[in-house]
Short mmCIF file of C-alpha atoms (C1' of nucleotides) in Angstrom, two decimals:
data_model
loop_
_atom_site.label_atom_id
_atom_site.label_comp_id
_atom_site.label_asym_id
_atom_site.label_seq_id
_atom_site.Cartn_x
_atom_site.Cartn_y
_atom_site.Cartn_z
CA MET B 1 -0.02 0.15 -0.07
CA GLY B 2 0.94 3.92 0.01
CA THR B 3 0.78 3.68 -3.65
CA THR B 4 -1.83 4.94 -6.00
CA LYS B 5 -3.20 2.36 -8.45
CA PHE B 6 -2.87 3.86 -11.71
CA GLU B 7 -4.22 0.61 -13.03
CA PHE B 8 -7.63 1.75 -11.65
CA TYR B 9 -8.40 4.57 -13.89
CA THR B 10 -8.11 5.82 -17.32
CA GLU B 11 -4.89 6.79 -19.23
CA GLU B 12 -7.15 10.56 -19.12
CA GLN B 13 -7.76 10.22 -15.76
CA ASN B 14 -3.98 9.45 -14.48
CA GLU B 15 -2.40 12.13 -16.59
CA LEU B 16 -4.34 14.69 -15.12
CA ALA B 17 -4.05 13.62 -11.91
CA VAL B 18 -0.44 13.87 -12.53
CA LEU B 19 -0.84 17.47 -13.62
CA ALA B 20 -3.13 18.76 -10.79
CA LYS B 21 -0.37 16.76 -8.08
CA ALA B 22 2.33 18.75 -9.53
CA ILE B 23 0.68 21.84 -9.16
CA GLY B 24 -0.43 21.34 -5.60
CA HIS B 25 2.61 22.63 -3.71
CA PRO B 26 2.71 25.83 -2.63
CA ALA B 27 6.66 26.32 -3.57
CA ARG B 28 5.26 25.47 -7.05
CA ILE B 29 2.40 27.44 -6.80
CA ALA B 30 4.91 30.06 -6.57
CA ILE B 31 7.64 28.78 -10.04
CA ILE B 32 4.75 29.39 -11.99
CA GLU B 33 3.23 32.75 -10.46
CA HIS B 34 7.04 34.14 -10.70
CA LEU B 35 6.92 32.67 -14.32
CA ILE B 36 4.03 34.29 -15.20
CA SER B 37 4.98 37.39 -13.83
CA VAL B 38 8.99 38.10 -15.42
CA GLY B 39 6.89 37.30 -18.29
CA SER B 40 9.56 35.40 -19.96
CA CYS B 41 11.93 32.48 -18.76
CA VAL B 42 13.78 32.83 -16.07
CA CYS B 43 16.86 30.53 -14.57
CA GLY B 44 17.81 30.14 -11.20
CA ALA B 45 16.30 33.34 -9.78
CA ILE B 46 13.59 31.12 -8.96
CA VAL B 47 15.84 30.23 -5.84
CA ASN B 48 16.43 33.45 -5.21
CA GLU B 49 12.94 34.04 -4.66
CA LEU B 50 12.29 30.99 -2.81
CA SER B 51 12.64 30.48 0.63
CA LEU B 52 14.00 27.07 -0.41
CA ALA B 53 17.38 25.45 -1.08
CA GLN B 54 18.88 25.09 -4.44
CA PRO B 55 18.57 21.73 -4.31
CA THR B 56 15.20 21.36 -3.28
CA VAL B 57 14.42 24.43 -5.97
CA SER B 58 15.88 22.31 -8.16
CA GLN B 59 13.63 19.07 -7.49
CA HIS B 60 10.55 20.98 -7.90
CA LEU B 61 11.79 22.21 -10.77
CA LYS B 62 11.58 18.59 -12.43
CA GLU B 63 8.65 17.73 -10.82
CA LEU B 64 7.29 20.17 -12.86
CA LYS B 65 8.60 19.23 -15.91
CA ASN B 66 8.03 15.76 -15.54
CA ALA B 67 4.53 16.66 -15.79
CA GLY B 68 4.33 18.59 -18.01
CA ILE B 69 3.97 22.24 -16.48
CA ILE B 70 6.90 23.77 -17.40
CA LYS B 71 9.43 23.06 -20.16
CA GLY B 72 12.92 24.07 -19.74
CA SER B 73 15.88 24.79 -22.61
CA LEU B 74 19.44 25.54 -21.67
CA GLU B 75 20.68 29.10 -22.32
CA GLY B 76 24.65 28.78 -21.95
CA ASN B 77 25.29 28.50 -18.82
CA ALA B 78 22.16 28.65 -16.90
CA ILE B 79 19.01 26.96 -17.66
CA CYS B 80 15.69 28.71 -19.10
CA TYR B 81 12.02 27.85 -17.79
CA CYS B 82 9.01 28.49 -18.50
CA LEU B 83 5.58 27.20 -18.50
CA ASP B 84 4.18 24.66 -21.33
CA GLU B 85 1.32 24.75 -23.00
CA LYS B 86 0.10 21.27 -23.06
CA GLY B 87 0.23 21.07 -19.83
CA PHE B 88 -2.73 23.77 -19.04
CA ALA B 89 -4.33 22.57 -22.02
CA LYS B 90 -4.88 19.83 -20.48
CA LEU B 91 -5.78 20.81 -17.21
CA ASN B 92 -7.96 23.45 -18.90
CA ALA B 93 -10.24 21.32 -20.53
CA PHE B 94 -11.26 19.37 -18.09
CA PHE B 95 -11.95 22.56 -15.57
CA GLY B 96 -14.27 23.90 -18.99
CA GLU B 97 -16.08 20.73 -18.22
CA ILE B 98 -16.34 21.50 -14.94
CA THR B 99 -17.75 24.80 -15.38
CA THR B 100 -20.03 23.88 -17.99
CA HIS B 101 -21.40 21.50 -15.40
CA PHE B 102 -22.08 24.52 -13.62
CA GLU B 103 -23.33 27.03 -15.86
CA ASN B 104 -26.22 23.71 -16.67
CA LYS B 105 -27.02 24.19 -13.15
CA ASN B 106 -26.98 20.47 -13.21
CA ASN B 107 -25.32 20.77 -9.72
CA ALA B 108 -28.43 19.85 -8.04
CA CYS B 109 -29.05 18.71 -4.33
CA CYS B 110 -26.66 20.52 -2.43
CA MET U 16 11.41 17.20 6.82
CA GLY U 17 9.01 15.74 4.59
CA THR U 18 6.70 18.35 5.77
CA THR U 19 5.66 21.56 3.22
CA LYS U 20 6.61 24.57 4.37
CA PHE U 21 3.59 26.67 4.21
CA GLU U 22 4.97 29.08 6.50
CA PHE U 23 7.14 30.10 3.38
CA TYR U 24 3.95 31.66 1.01
CA THR U 25 1.47 33.74 0.75
CA GLU U 26 -2.37 32.55 1.56
CA GLU U 27 -3.45 32.33 -1.87
CA GLN U 28 -0.39 30.29 -2.82
CA ASN U 29 -1.37 27.47 0.07
CA GLU U 30 -4.83 27.62 -0.40
CA LEU U 31 -4.89 26.94 -4.14
CA ALA U 32 -1.85 24.16 -3.42
CA VAL U 33 -4.16 22.51 -1.24
CA LEU U 34 -6.80 22.76 -3.98
CA ALA U 35 -4.82 21.30 -6.80
CA LYS U 36 -3.21 18.37 -4.65
CA ALA U 37 -6.90 17.11 -3.81
CA ILE U 38 -7.33 16.99 -7.48
CA GLY U 39 -3.99 15.70 -7.93
CA HIS U 40 -5.20 11.69 -7.82
CA PRO U 41 -6.45 9.50 -9.92
CA ALA U 42 -9.43 8.20 -8.00
CA ARG U 43 -10.68 11.76 -7.06
CA ILE U 44 -10.62 12.76 -10.51
CA ALA U 45 -12.61 9.96 -11.38
CA ILE U 46 -14.79 10.58 -8.30
CA ILE U 47 -15.64 14.69 -9.82
CA GLU U 48 -16.15 13.40 -13.21
CA HIS U 49 -19.20 10.82 -11.98
CA LEU U 50 -19.85 14.02 -10.32
CA ILE U 51 -20.03 15.52 -13.55
CA SER U 52 -21.60 12.51 -15.63
CA VAL U 53 -24.31 11.68 -13.41
CA GLY U 54 -25.84 15.30 -13.18
CA SER U 55 -26.39 15.88 -9.82
CA CYS U 56 -25.61 14.46 -6.85
CA VAL U 57 -24.86 10.90 -5.46
CA CYS U 58 -23.96 9.19 -2.62
CA GLY U 59 -22.47 5.42 -2.04
CA ALA U 60 -22.54 4.84 -5.38
CA ILE U 61 -19.27 6.09 -5.97
CA VAL U 62 -17.98 3.01 -4.33
CA ASN U 63 -19.01 0.92 -7.46
CA GLU U 64 -17.77 2.95 -9.68
CA LEU U 65 -13.80 2.43 -8.12
CA SER U 66 -12.18 -0.06 -7.48
CA LEU U 67 -11.28 0.98 -3.82
CA ALA U 68 -12.90 -0.30 -0.58
CA GLN U 69 -15.37 1.78 0.74
CA PRO U 70 -13.22 3.16 3.13
CA THR U 71 -10.14 4.13 1.01
CA VAL U 72 -13.34 6.11 -1.34
CA SER U 73 -14.86 7.63 2.12
CA GLN U 74 -11.30 9.02 2.75
CA HIS U 75 -10.36 10.61 -1.15
CA LEU U 76 -14.00 11.89 -0.38
CA LYS U 77 -12.79 13.34 3.09
CA GLU U 78 -10.10 15.17 1.52
CA LEU U 79 -12.26 16.37 -1.89
CA LYS U 80 -14.74 17.53 1.12
CA ASN U 81 -11.95 19.54 2.88
CA ALA U 82 -10.05 21.36 0.06
CA GLY U 83 -13.43 22.43 -1.03
CA ILE U 84 -13.57 20.84 -3.95
CA ILE U 85 -17.24 19.00 -3.04
CA LYS U 86 -19.71 19.20 -0.68
CA GLY U 87 -21.94 16.89 0.93
CA SER U 88 -25.66 17.38 3.05
CA LEU U 89 -27.52 14.09 4.88
CA GLU U 90 -30.19 12.63 2.86
CA GLY U 91 -31.68 10.97 5.35
CA ASN U 92 -29.30 8.05 5.20
CA ALA U 93 -26.85 8.51 2.84
CA ILE U 94 -25.14 11.43 1.63
CA CYS U 95 -25.44 13.63 -1.04
CA TYR U 96 -22.08 15.00 -2.14
CA CYS U 97 -21.61 17.22 -5.40
CA LEU U 98 -19.09 19.80 -6.77
CA ASP U 99 -18.38 22.79 -4.35
CA GLU U 100 -18.67 25.60 -6.93
CA LYS U 101 -16.66 27.64 -4.80
CA GLY U 102 -13.96 25.77 -5.18
CA PHE U 103 -13.60 25.65 -8.66
CA ALA U 104 -13.79 29.48 -8.46
CA LYS U 105 -10.08 30.62 -7.27
CA LEU U 106 -8.65 27.22 -9.23
CA ASN U 107 -10.26 28.99 -12.05
CA ALA U 108 -9.21 32.44 -10.99
CA PHE U 109 -5.99 31.17 -11.71
CA PHE U 110 -6.34 28.89 -14.70
CA GLY U 111 -7.37 31.99 -15.84
CA GLU U 112 -3.99 34.39 -15.19
CA ILE U 113 -2.01 31.69 -17.18
CA THR U 114 -4.90 31.70 -19.81
CA THR U 115 -3.89 35.03 -19.96
CA HIS U 116 0.15 34.67 -19.77
CA PHE U 117 -0.39 32.47 -23.00
CA GLU U 118 -3.03 34.54 -25.25
CA ASN U 119 -0.37 37.68 -24.24
CA LYS U 120 2.78 35.48 -25.31
CA ASN U 121 4.97 36.63 -22.65
CA ASN U 122 5.82 32.67 -22.99
CA ALA U 123 9.25 34.16 -24.43
CA CYS U 124 12.35 32.17 -24.91
CA CYS U 125 11.00 28.84 -24.78
"C1'" DA C 6 -36.09 -3.60 19.17
"C1'" DA C 7 -33.36 -6.41 16.26
"C1'" DA C 8 -31.94 -6.24 11.14
"C1'" DG C 9 -29.78 -3.94 7.41
"C1'" DT C 10 -28.13 -0.20 5.25
"C1'" DT C 11 -24.65 3.81 4.87
"C1'" DT C 12 -21.06 6.03 5.62
"C1'" DA C 13 -17.19 7.08 8.94
"C1'" DT C 14 -13.35 6.86 11.72
"C1'" DC C 15 -9.26 3.81 13.25
"C1'" DG C 16 -5.66 1.47 13.10
"C1'" DT C 17 -1.72 -0.39 10.47
"C1'" DA C 18 1.61 -1.31 6.66
"C1'" DA C 19 3.96 0.19 2.63
"C1'" DT C 20 5.02 3.68 -0.11
"C1'" DA C 21 5.76 8.88 -0.94
"C1'" DT C 22 7.31 12.98 -0.83
"C1'" DT C 23 9.63 16.74 1.03
"C1'" DG C 24 13.99 19.21 2.20
"C1'" DC C 25 18.45 20.02 3.10
"C1'" DA C 26 23.64 18.86 2.86
"C1'" DA C 27 27.04 17.27 0.20
"C1'" DT C 28 28.69 16.15 -4.17
"C1'" DA C 29 28.70 15.84 -9.45
"C1'" DT C 30 27.86 17.85 -13.12
"C1'" DT C 31 28.37 20.92 -17.32
"C1'" DA C 32 29.37 25.58 -19.48
"C1'" DA C 33 31.58 30.34 -18.96
"C1'" DT C 34 35.51 32.74 -18.16
"C1'" DA C 35 39.77 34.52 -16.76
"C1'" DT Z 30 43.83 24.48 -18.10
"C1'" DA Z 31 42.12 25.81 -13.73
"C1'" DT Z 32 38.44 28.68 -12.04
"C1'" DT Z 33 33.77 29.83 -11.12
"C1'" DA Z 34 28.88 29.50 -11.60
"C1'" DA Z 35 24.43 27.51 -12.44
"C1'" DT Z 36 21.76 23.60 -12.27
"C1'" DA Z 37 21.71 18.24 -10.92
"C1'" DT Z 38 21.83 14.20 -8.32
"C1'" DT Z 39 23.15 11.55 -4.65
"C1'" DG Z 40 22.10 10.11 0.22
"C1'" DC Z 41 19.35 10.40 4.14
"C1'" DA Z 42 15.53 11.60 8.03
"C1'" DA Z 43 11.18 13.40 9.10
"C1'" DT Z 44 6.91 12.95 7.31
"C1'" DA Z 45 2.17 12.74 4.31
"C1'" DT Z 46 -0.31 9.33 1.59
"C1'" DT Z 47 -2.41 5.78 0.04
"C1'" DA Z 48 -4.95 1.62 0.59
"C1'" DC Z 49 -7.49 -2.16 3.42
"C1'" DG Z 50 -9.55 -4.71 7.34
"C1'" DA Z 51 -12.12 -4.21 11.48
"C1'" DT Z 52 -15.29 -1.78 13.53
"C1'" DA Z 53 -18.52 1.91 15.42
"C1'" DA Z 54 -22.09 5.41 14.47
"C1'" DA Z 55 -26.26 7.08 12.84
"C1'" DC Z 56 -30.50 5.90 10.54
"C1'" DT Z 57 -34.79 2.82 8.17
"C1'" DT Z 58 -37.00 -0.55 7.79
"C1'" DT Z 59 -39.24 -4.86 9.63
#
DNA sequence: AAAGTTTATCGTAATATTGCAATATTAATA
DNA sequence: TATTAATATTGCAATATTACGATAAACTTT
């Protein structure tokens, strides 16, 4: 136990869960917000933004990258990270369904 | 360690993280999708939908409820769960910012 | 009241996550 | 080529999550 039973779910459900889980940490929210506000890519300046040690930030970046939330490209010495539109497109599709659900007032009994 | 350092982040960042984290499990995605498709509330039928034991489902429902993703009301013997618009509103606001970010083509270097 | 239904809680084992110090890696620069 | 700078990886301790059997709680029906 302690392991999520991915085999019980559809590929789409697992994919959405991985994306949402990646966003589900305040440090990673902060990283995403920073990438939004800076407008374009940023390198290790993220370490200075957060009150976390460099290896910890690196690990969070890795998780965001693996999940498809950000992407990074080498810029000489530094690495340039920015948001990955694909990952957000999938999440947006999901949230779109929920918005429709509420608009249709299908949320009957509560 | 092993503990998220919530004190490093804004309340909003922590709140968004909690919401996203709650969605970040395929069983909980499946529960949300079920609540969407059934149109209105559903009780313990969720247990039959998922290949998980009843206590496990109950635990997932509790997490979704604590995070503000679903809400439940007593219906005699059964409990009626449905999506909580408030939680999704907060997430939607966040995703809205990201959509704007992409529309403005601020995603410069990647 | 007894029995059945439905959902929650407790306890626990297995595994995952978080965070960091130390260290490695890679590329630029002196 | 040594040195510096930027980022990644490793190893580890502390804590959290996932899942489930057993059981409890609350309400319905017989």
